[in-house]
Amino acid sequence: MIIGGSACQKLAAKVANELDDYLCPVESRKFPDGERYLRIKGEIEKEVVVIQSTGYPQDENLMELFFILKNLKSLGAEEIKVVVPYFGYGRQEKRFKSGEAISAGIVAELLESAGASELFCVNLHENSMADFFNIPVQELSAMPLIAKHLQNILDDPVIIAPDKGALGHAQEISSILNCPCDHLEKTRISPEVVETRVKNLDVEGRQTVIIDDIISTGGTIVNASHLLQENGAESVTVSCVHPVLVEDAIMKIFATGVEDVLATDTLISEVSDISVAPLIAQALR
Ligand code: R5P
């Protein structure tokens, strides 16, 4: 039995189709004062899968997820597998300045106490986030799906990580495509501003692909795209797992002259063309 939260209706339906499982209808809406009303309309089975990303509006999606989980528990569900394709608040996994809330850890605790018995996520921003949980956590990688997509449109590209943190993703894709990979050097000045430099980059006359886990403001990709073109790249394609895409991020990225932006459907966006449904279905199976 599969339940899809508001942020993952289409994805939940696709996963239910892949697994040939019952997709349970949920009524989730707001009262005039802004408070949430939630009703699970089907017969509750003992084992349930709940799929909900916790991107924007983060707090609303989280609260809805907590309502679903607590409600399922009190209606008799015994085992609840929670799939959070995009884990919001995942970038605050430690105290960077004194007094800061460790948001990722708090969300993890709340999810667990709300009734999650197992968690599935797609490319967590930090692998260490799994340590916040006492329940089993499976982190799934969307890189093979992205690689398969790239294989169909590009011939022998160079895969570029826009910073060292994304190098693992670039390596995962380049090893599948059997092509070279490299990374740029990035320094974050503020949430909106990044500085990017190159080392010995060899992209002259090559088709390039920038791969990152998240595109948020787009600043990281804009810098990387400019640098690759300045260094003679024939073309730049951009790919990411989680298209957070704040405000006009997609416009800023396309304005640099990139060929395309390819993202997965962990979050709904105009570039979410690669579905992680088969990946989630396979993990649940
Ligand atoms: C940072 O470590 C992440 O992997 C992304 O590079 C970052 O979240 C992208 O943010 P923005 O699009 O705002 O530059």
Short mmCIF file of C-alpha atoms and ligand atoms in Angstrom, two decimals:
data_model
loop_
_atom_site.label_atom_id
_atom_site.label_comp_id
_atom_site.label_asym_id
_atom_site.label_seq_id
_atom_site.Cartn_x
_atom_site.Cartn_y
_atom_site.Cartn_z
CA MET A 1 0.00 0.00 0.00
CA ILE A 2 1.48 3.30 -1.14
CA ILE A 3 0.61 6.78 0.08
CA GLY A 4 1.86 9.85 -1.77
CA GLY A 5 2.19 13.18 0.01
CA SER A 6 1.34 16.43 -1.77
CA ALA A 7 4.93 16.88 -2.97
CA CYS A 8 5.10 13.42 -4.60
CA GLN A 9 1.69 12.57 -6.06
CA LYS A 10 2.92 11.71 -9.54
CA LEU A 11 6.02 9.93 -8.29
CA ALA A 12 3.99 7.86 -5.80
CA ALA A 13 1.59 6.84 -8.57
CA LYS A 14 4.52 5.80 -10.77
CA VAL A 15 6.06 3.74 -7.95
CA ALA A 16 2.69 2.09 -7.21
CA ASN A 17 2.43 1.22 -10.91
CA GLU A 18 5.92 -0.24 -11.02
CA LEU A 19 5.16 -2.37 -7.96
CA ASP A 20 1.57 -3.10 -8.95
CA ASP A 21 0.58 -1.91 -5.46
CA TYR A 22 -2.51 -0.19 -4.11
CA LEU A 23 -2.26 3.64 -4.18
CA CYS A 24 -4.26 4.84 -1.20
CA PRO A 25 -6.11 8.14 -1.63
CA VAL A 26 -5.41 10.91 0.88
CA GLU A 27 -7.33 14.12 1.35
CA SER A 28 -4.97 16.87 2.36
CA ARG A 29 -6.05 20.48 2.32
CA LYS A 30 -5.99 23.63 4.38
CA PHE A 31 -8.63 25.21 6.54
CA PRO A 32 -9.29 28.91 5.86
CA ASP A 33 -6.95 29.84 8.73
CA GLY A 34 -4.05 27.92 7.18
CA GLU A 35 -4.14 24.83 9.39
CA ARG A 36 -3.90 21.46 7.67
CA TYR A 37 -6.69 18.87 7.39
CA LEU A 38 -5.63 15.33 6.56
CA ARG A 39 -7.66 12.21 5.99
CA ILE A 40 -6.46 8.82 4.75
CA LYS A 41 -9.35 7.45 2.75
CA GLY A 42 -8.47 3.78 2.23
CA GLU A 43 -8.34 0.66 4.38
CA ILE A 44 -5.05 0.72 6.29
CA GLU A 45 -2.77 -2.25 5.72
CA LYS A 46 -0.13 -3.41 8.21
CA GLU A 47 2.75 -2.45 5.90
CA VAL A 48 2.63 0.96 4.30
CA VAL A 49 4.98 2.97 2.12
CA VAL A 50 4.74 6.75 2.35
CA ILE A 51 6.43 8.89 -0.30
CA GLN A 52 6.96 12.58 0.37
CA SER A 53 9.76 14.98 -0.53
CA THR A 54 10.37 17.76 1.93
CA GLY A 55 11.45 20.57 -0.37
CA TYR A 56 9.67 23.95 -0.65
CA PRO A 57 7.35 24.60 1.19
CA GLN A 58 9.49 22.56 3.55
CA ASP A 59 7.59 23.08 6.78
CA GLU A 60 4.23 22.34 5.18
CA ASN A 61 5.48 19.19 3.50
CA LEU A 62 7.08 18.03 6.73
CA MET A 63 3.99 18.71 8.81
CA GLU A 64 1.87 16.82 6.28
CA LEU A 65 4.29 13.90 6.45
CA PHE A 66 4.15 13.87 10.27
CA PHE A 67 0.33 13.91 10.12
CA ILE A 68 0.33 10.97 7.69
CA LEU A 69 2.75 8.93 9.79
CA LYS A 70 1.11 9.57 13.17
CA ASN A 71 -2.31 8.96 11.65
CA LEU A 72 -1.23 5.68 10.05
CA LYS A 73 0.18 4.49 13.37
CA SER A 74 -2.98 5.27 15.26
CA LEU A 75 -5.04 3.57 12.53
CA GLY A 76 -3.12 0.31 12.92
CA ALA A 77 -0.16 0.40 10.51
CA GLU A 78 2.70 -1.63 11.96
CA GLU A 79 5.54 -1.02 9.53
CA ILE A 80 5.91 2.27 7.71
CA LYS A 81 8.60 2.62 5.09
CA VAL A 82 9.12 6.31 4.47
CA VAL A 83 10.57 7.43 1.15
CA VAL A 84 11.87 11.00 1.24
CA PRO A 85 13.30 11.44 -2.28
CA TYR A 86 14.55 14.96 -1.45
CA PHE A 87 15.41 15.45 2.20
CA GLY A 88 14.87 19.12 3.04
CA TYR A 89 17.00 20.74 5.75
CA GLY A 90 19.74 18.26 4.79
CA ARG A 91 22.30 21.01 4.29
CA GLN A 92 22.29 22.00 7.98
CA GLU A 93 23.72 18.76 9.30
CA LYS A 94 26.01 20.46 11.79
CA ARG A 95 26.45 23.65 13.78
CA PHE A 96 28.50 25.93 11.49
CA LYS A 97 28.10 28.84 13.98
CA SER A 98 27.43 28.56 17.71
CA GLY A 99 23.79 28.45 18.65
CA GLU A 100 22.54 27.16 15.29
CA ALA A 101 19.85 24.47 15.21
CA ILE A 102 21.09 21.22 13.66
CA SER A 103 17.99 21.10 11.49
CA ALA A 104 18.76 17.83 9.69
CA GLY A 105 19.13 16.01 13.02
CA ILE A 106 15.92 17.50 14.41
CA VAL A 107 13.94 16.46 11.31
CA ALA A 108 15.43 12.96 11.57
CA GLU A 109 14.34 12.63 15.21
CA LEU A 110 10.85 13.87 14.43
CA LEU A 111 10.45 11.46 11.51
CA GLU A 112 11.46 8.56 13.65
CA SER A 113 9.24 9.50 16.56
CA ALA A 114 6.32 10.05 14.17
CA GLY A 115 6.49 6.35 13.27
CA ALA A 116 8.94 5.78 10.39
CA SER A 117 10.34 2.26 10.65
CA GLU A 118 12.69 2.49 7.65
CA LEU A 119 13.85 5.41 5.53
CA PHE A 120 14.74 5.59 1.83
CA CYS A 121 16.31 8.74 0.37
CA VAL A 122 17.86 9.67 -2.95
CA ASN A 123 21.38 11.16 -2.80
CA LEU A 124 21.50 12.75 0.64
CA HIS A 125 23.51 15.96 0.67
CA GLU A 126 25.81 14.47 3.33
CA ASN A 127 26.09 10.69 3.79
CA SER A 128 26.70 11.32 7.49
CA MET A 129 23.04 12.30 7.81
CA ALA A 130 22.14 8.63 8.05
CA ASP A 131 23.85 8.64 11.47
CA PHE A 132 21.05 10.79 12.88
CA PHE A 133 18.68 7.82 12.58
CA ASN A 134 18.28 4.71 14.70
CA ILE A 135 16.11 3.07 12.03
CA PRO A 136 17.60 1.53 8.85
CA VAL A 137 18.38 4.15 6.20
CA GLN A 138 18.90 3.31 2.53
CA GLU A 139 20.46 6.05 0.43
CA LEU A 140 19.74 5.45 -3.25
CA SER A 141 21.84 6.94 -6.02
CA ALA A 142 20.20 8.49 -9.06
CA MET A 143 23.54 8.67 -10.89
CA PRO A 144 22.99 5.46 -12.94
CA LEU A 145 19.65 6.85 -14.17
CA ILE A 146 21.28 10.17 -15.07
CA ALA A 147 24.16 8.35 -16.79
CA LYS A 148 21.72 6.31 -18.86
CA HIS A 149 19.99 9.50 -19.96
CA LEU A 150 23.27 11.19 -20.88
CA GLN A 151 24.35 8.11 -22.84
CA ASN A 152 21.43 8.66 -25.18
CA ILE A 153 22.23 12.28 -25.98
CA LEU A 154 26.03 12.70 -25.76
CA ASP A 155 29.02 10.93 -27.16
CA ASP A 156 32.15 10.68 -24.97
CA PRO A 157 31.58 13.77 -22.79
CA VAL A 158 33.78 15.06 -19.95
CA ILE A 159 31.90 15.00 -16.63
CA ILE A 160 32.61 18.01 -14.43
CA ALA A 161 31.87 18.38 -10.72
CA PRO A 162 31.41 22.09 -9.91
CA ASP A 163 33.16 21.53 -6.55
CA LYS A 164 35.11 18.83 -4.79
CA GLY A 165 32.01 17.71 -2.87
CA ALA A 166 30.34 16.64 -6.11
CA LEU A 167 33.36 14.75 -7.43
CA GLY A 168 31.99 11.40 -6.18
CA HIS A 169 28.88 11.93 -8.32
CA ALA A 170 30.98 12.87 -11.36
CA GLN A 171 33.14 9.77 -10.85
CA GLU A 172 30.09 7.53 -10.53
CA ILE A 173 28.75 8.79 -13.85
CA SER A 174 32.09 8.78 -15.65
CA SER A 175 32.76 5.20 -14.60
CA ILE A 176 29.40 4.13 -16.04
CA LEU A 177 29.95 6.08 -19.28
CA ASN A 178 33.63 5.22 -19.40
CA CYS A 179 34.62 8.83 -19.99
CA PRO A 180 36.88 11.31 -18.16
CA CYS A 181 35.85 13.47 -15.22
CA ASP A 182 37.28 16.42 -13.30
CA HIS A 183 36.24 19.00 -10.74
CA LEU A 184 36.37 22.76 -10.24
CA GLU A 185 37.34 24.59 -7.04
CA LYS A 186 34.47 26.43 -5.38
CA THR A 187 34.35 28.73 -2.37
CA ARG A 188 30.96 29.73 -0.99
CA ILE A 189 30.94 33.38 0.03
CA SER A 190 27.25 33.50 1.08
CA PRO A 191 24.11 31.40 0.39
CA GLU A 192 23.72 33.32 -2.90
CA VAL A 193 27.34 33.95 -3.92
CA VAL A 194 30.04 31.45 -4.86
CA GLU A 195 33.50 31.89 -6.36
CA THR A 196 34.77 29.20 -8.73
CA ARG A 197 38.27 28.58 -10.09
CA VAL A 198 39.82 26.01 -12.41
CA LYS A 199 42.99 23.98 -11.96
CA ASN A 200 44.30 22.09 -14.99
CA LEU A 201 41.10 21.70 -16.89
CA ASP A 202 41.16 19.92 -20.24
CA VAL A 203 37.81 20.52 -21.94
CA GLU A 204 38.96 22.17 -25.19
CA GLY A 205 36.57 21.12 -27.98
CA ARG A 206 34.76 18.64 -25.69
CA GLN A 207 31.12 18.12 -24.83
CA THR A 208 30.89 18.68 -21.08
CA VAL A 209 28.35 17.76 -18.42
CA ILE A 210 28.20 19.55 -15.07
CA ILE A 211 26.79 17.26 -12.39
CA ASP A 212 25.71 18.31 -8.90
CA ASP A 213 23.39 16.90 -6.26
CA ILE A 214 21.37 20.09 -5.80
CA ILE A 215 20.77 23.19 -7.90
CA SER A 216 19.42 25.86 -5.58
CA THR A 217 20.06 29.51 -6.55
CA GLY A 218 21.97 28.31 -9.63
CA GLY A 219 25.08 30.32 -8.68
CA THR A 220 27.31 27.24 -8.63
CA ILE A 221 26.21 26.12 -12.10
CA VAL A 222 26.32 29.61 -13.63
CA ASN A 223 29.99 29.99 -12.60
CA ALA A 224 30.87 26.49 -13.75
CA SER A 225 29.17 26.97 -17.11
CA HIS A 226 31.06 30.24 -17.75
CA LEU A 227 34.38 28.64 -16.81
CA LEU A 228 33.89 25.61 -19.04
CA GLN A 229 33.03 27.82 -22.02
CA GLU A 230 36.00 30.12 -21.29
CA ASN A 231 38.18 27.02 -21.34
CA GLY A 232 36.99 26.02 -24.81
CA ALA A 233 34.22 23.48 -24.10
CA GLU A 234 32.21 22.72 -27.26
CA SER A 235 28.98 22.41 -25.25
CA VAL A 236 27.76 22.41 -21.65
CA THR A 237 24.91 20.22 -20.42
CA VAL A 238 23.82 20.45 -16.81
CA SER A 239 22.42 17.70 -14.65
CA CYS A 240 21.41 17.38 -11.03
CA VAL A 241 19.44 15.07 -8.80
CA HIS A 242 17.39 17.62 -6.85
CA PRO A 243 16.13 20.67 -8.81
CA VAL A 244 15.45 23.00 -5.88
CA LEU A 245 15.63 25.91 -8.37
CA VAL A 246 15.08 29.02 -6.27
CA GLU A 247 13.34 31.90 -8.09
CA ASP A 248 14.88 32.49 -11.56
CA ALA A 249 17.68 29.92 -11.20
CA ILE A 250 16.70 28.05 -14.37
CA MET A 251 16.67 31.25 -16.44
CA LYS A 252 20.11 32.29 -15.13
CA ILE A 253 21.52 28.89 -16.02
CA PHE A 254 20.08 28.80 -19.56
CA ALA A 255 21.24 32.40 -20.09
CA THR A 256 24.85 31.17 -19.83
CA GLY A 257 24.29 29.20 -23.04
CA VAL A 258 23.92 25.66 -21.71
CA GLU A 259 22.44 23.05 -24.04
CA ASP A 260 20.02 21.60 -21.50
CA VAL A 261 19.33 21.03 -17.82
CA LEU A 262 18.37 17.50 -16.82
CA ALA A 263 17.05 16.71 -13.37
CA THR A 264 15.16 13.97 -11.60
CA ASP A 265 11.65 14.11 -10.21
CA THR A 266 12.63 13.99 -6.52
CA LEU A 267 11.26 17.54 -6.73
CA ILE A 268 8.69 18.80 -9.20
CA SER A 269 10.12 21.31 -11.69
CA GLU A 270 10.11 22.12 -15.39
CA VAL A 271 13.31 20.11 -15.86
CA SER A 272 12.37 17.02 -13.79
CA ASP A 273 12.49 14.67 -16.77
CA ILE A 274 14.33 11.71 -15.27
CA SER A 275 12.08 9.67 -13.00
CA VAL A 276 13.48 8.01 -9.90
CA ALA A 277 10.36 5.78 -9.71
CA PRO A 278 12.20 2.66 -10.99
CA LEU A 279 15.00 3.25 -8.46
CA ILE A 280 12.57 3.59 -5.53
CA ALA A 281 10.48 0.65 -6.71
CA GLN A 282 13.55 -1.54 -6.97
CA ALA A 283 14.67 -0.59 -3.43
CA LEU A 284 11.20 -1.27 -1.98
CA ARG A 285 10.99 -4.61 -3.76
C1 R5P B 1 26.67 22.30 -2.32
O1 R5P B 1 27.48 21.74 -1.64
C2 R5P B 1 25.72 21.57 -3.22
O2 R5P B 1 26.25 20.39 -3.70
C3 R5P B 1 25.32 22.46 -4.38
O3 R5P B 1 26.47 22.79 -5.12
C4 R5P B 1 24.67 23.71 -3.91
O4 R5P B 1 23.62 23.40 -3.04
C5 R5P B 1 24.17 24.52 -5.07
O5 R5P B 1 23.68 25.71 -4.61
P1 R5P B 1 23.47 26.94 -5.57
O6 R5P B 1 22.67 26.46 -6.74
O7 R5P B 1 22.71 27.94 -4.71
O8 R5P B 1 24.81 27.47 -5.95
#
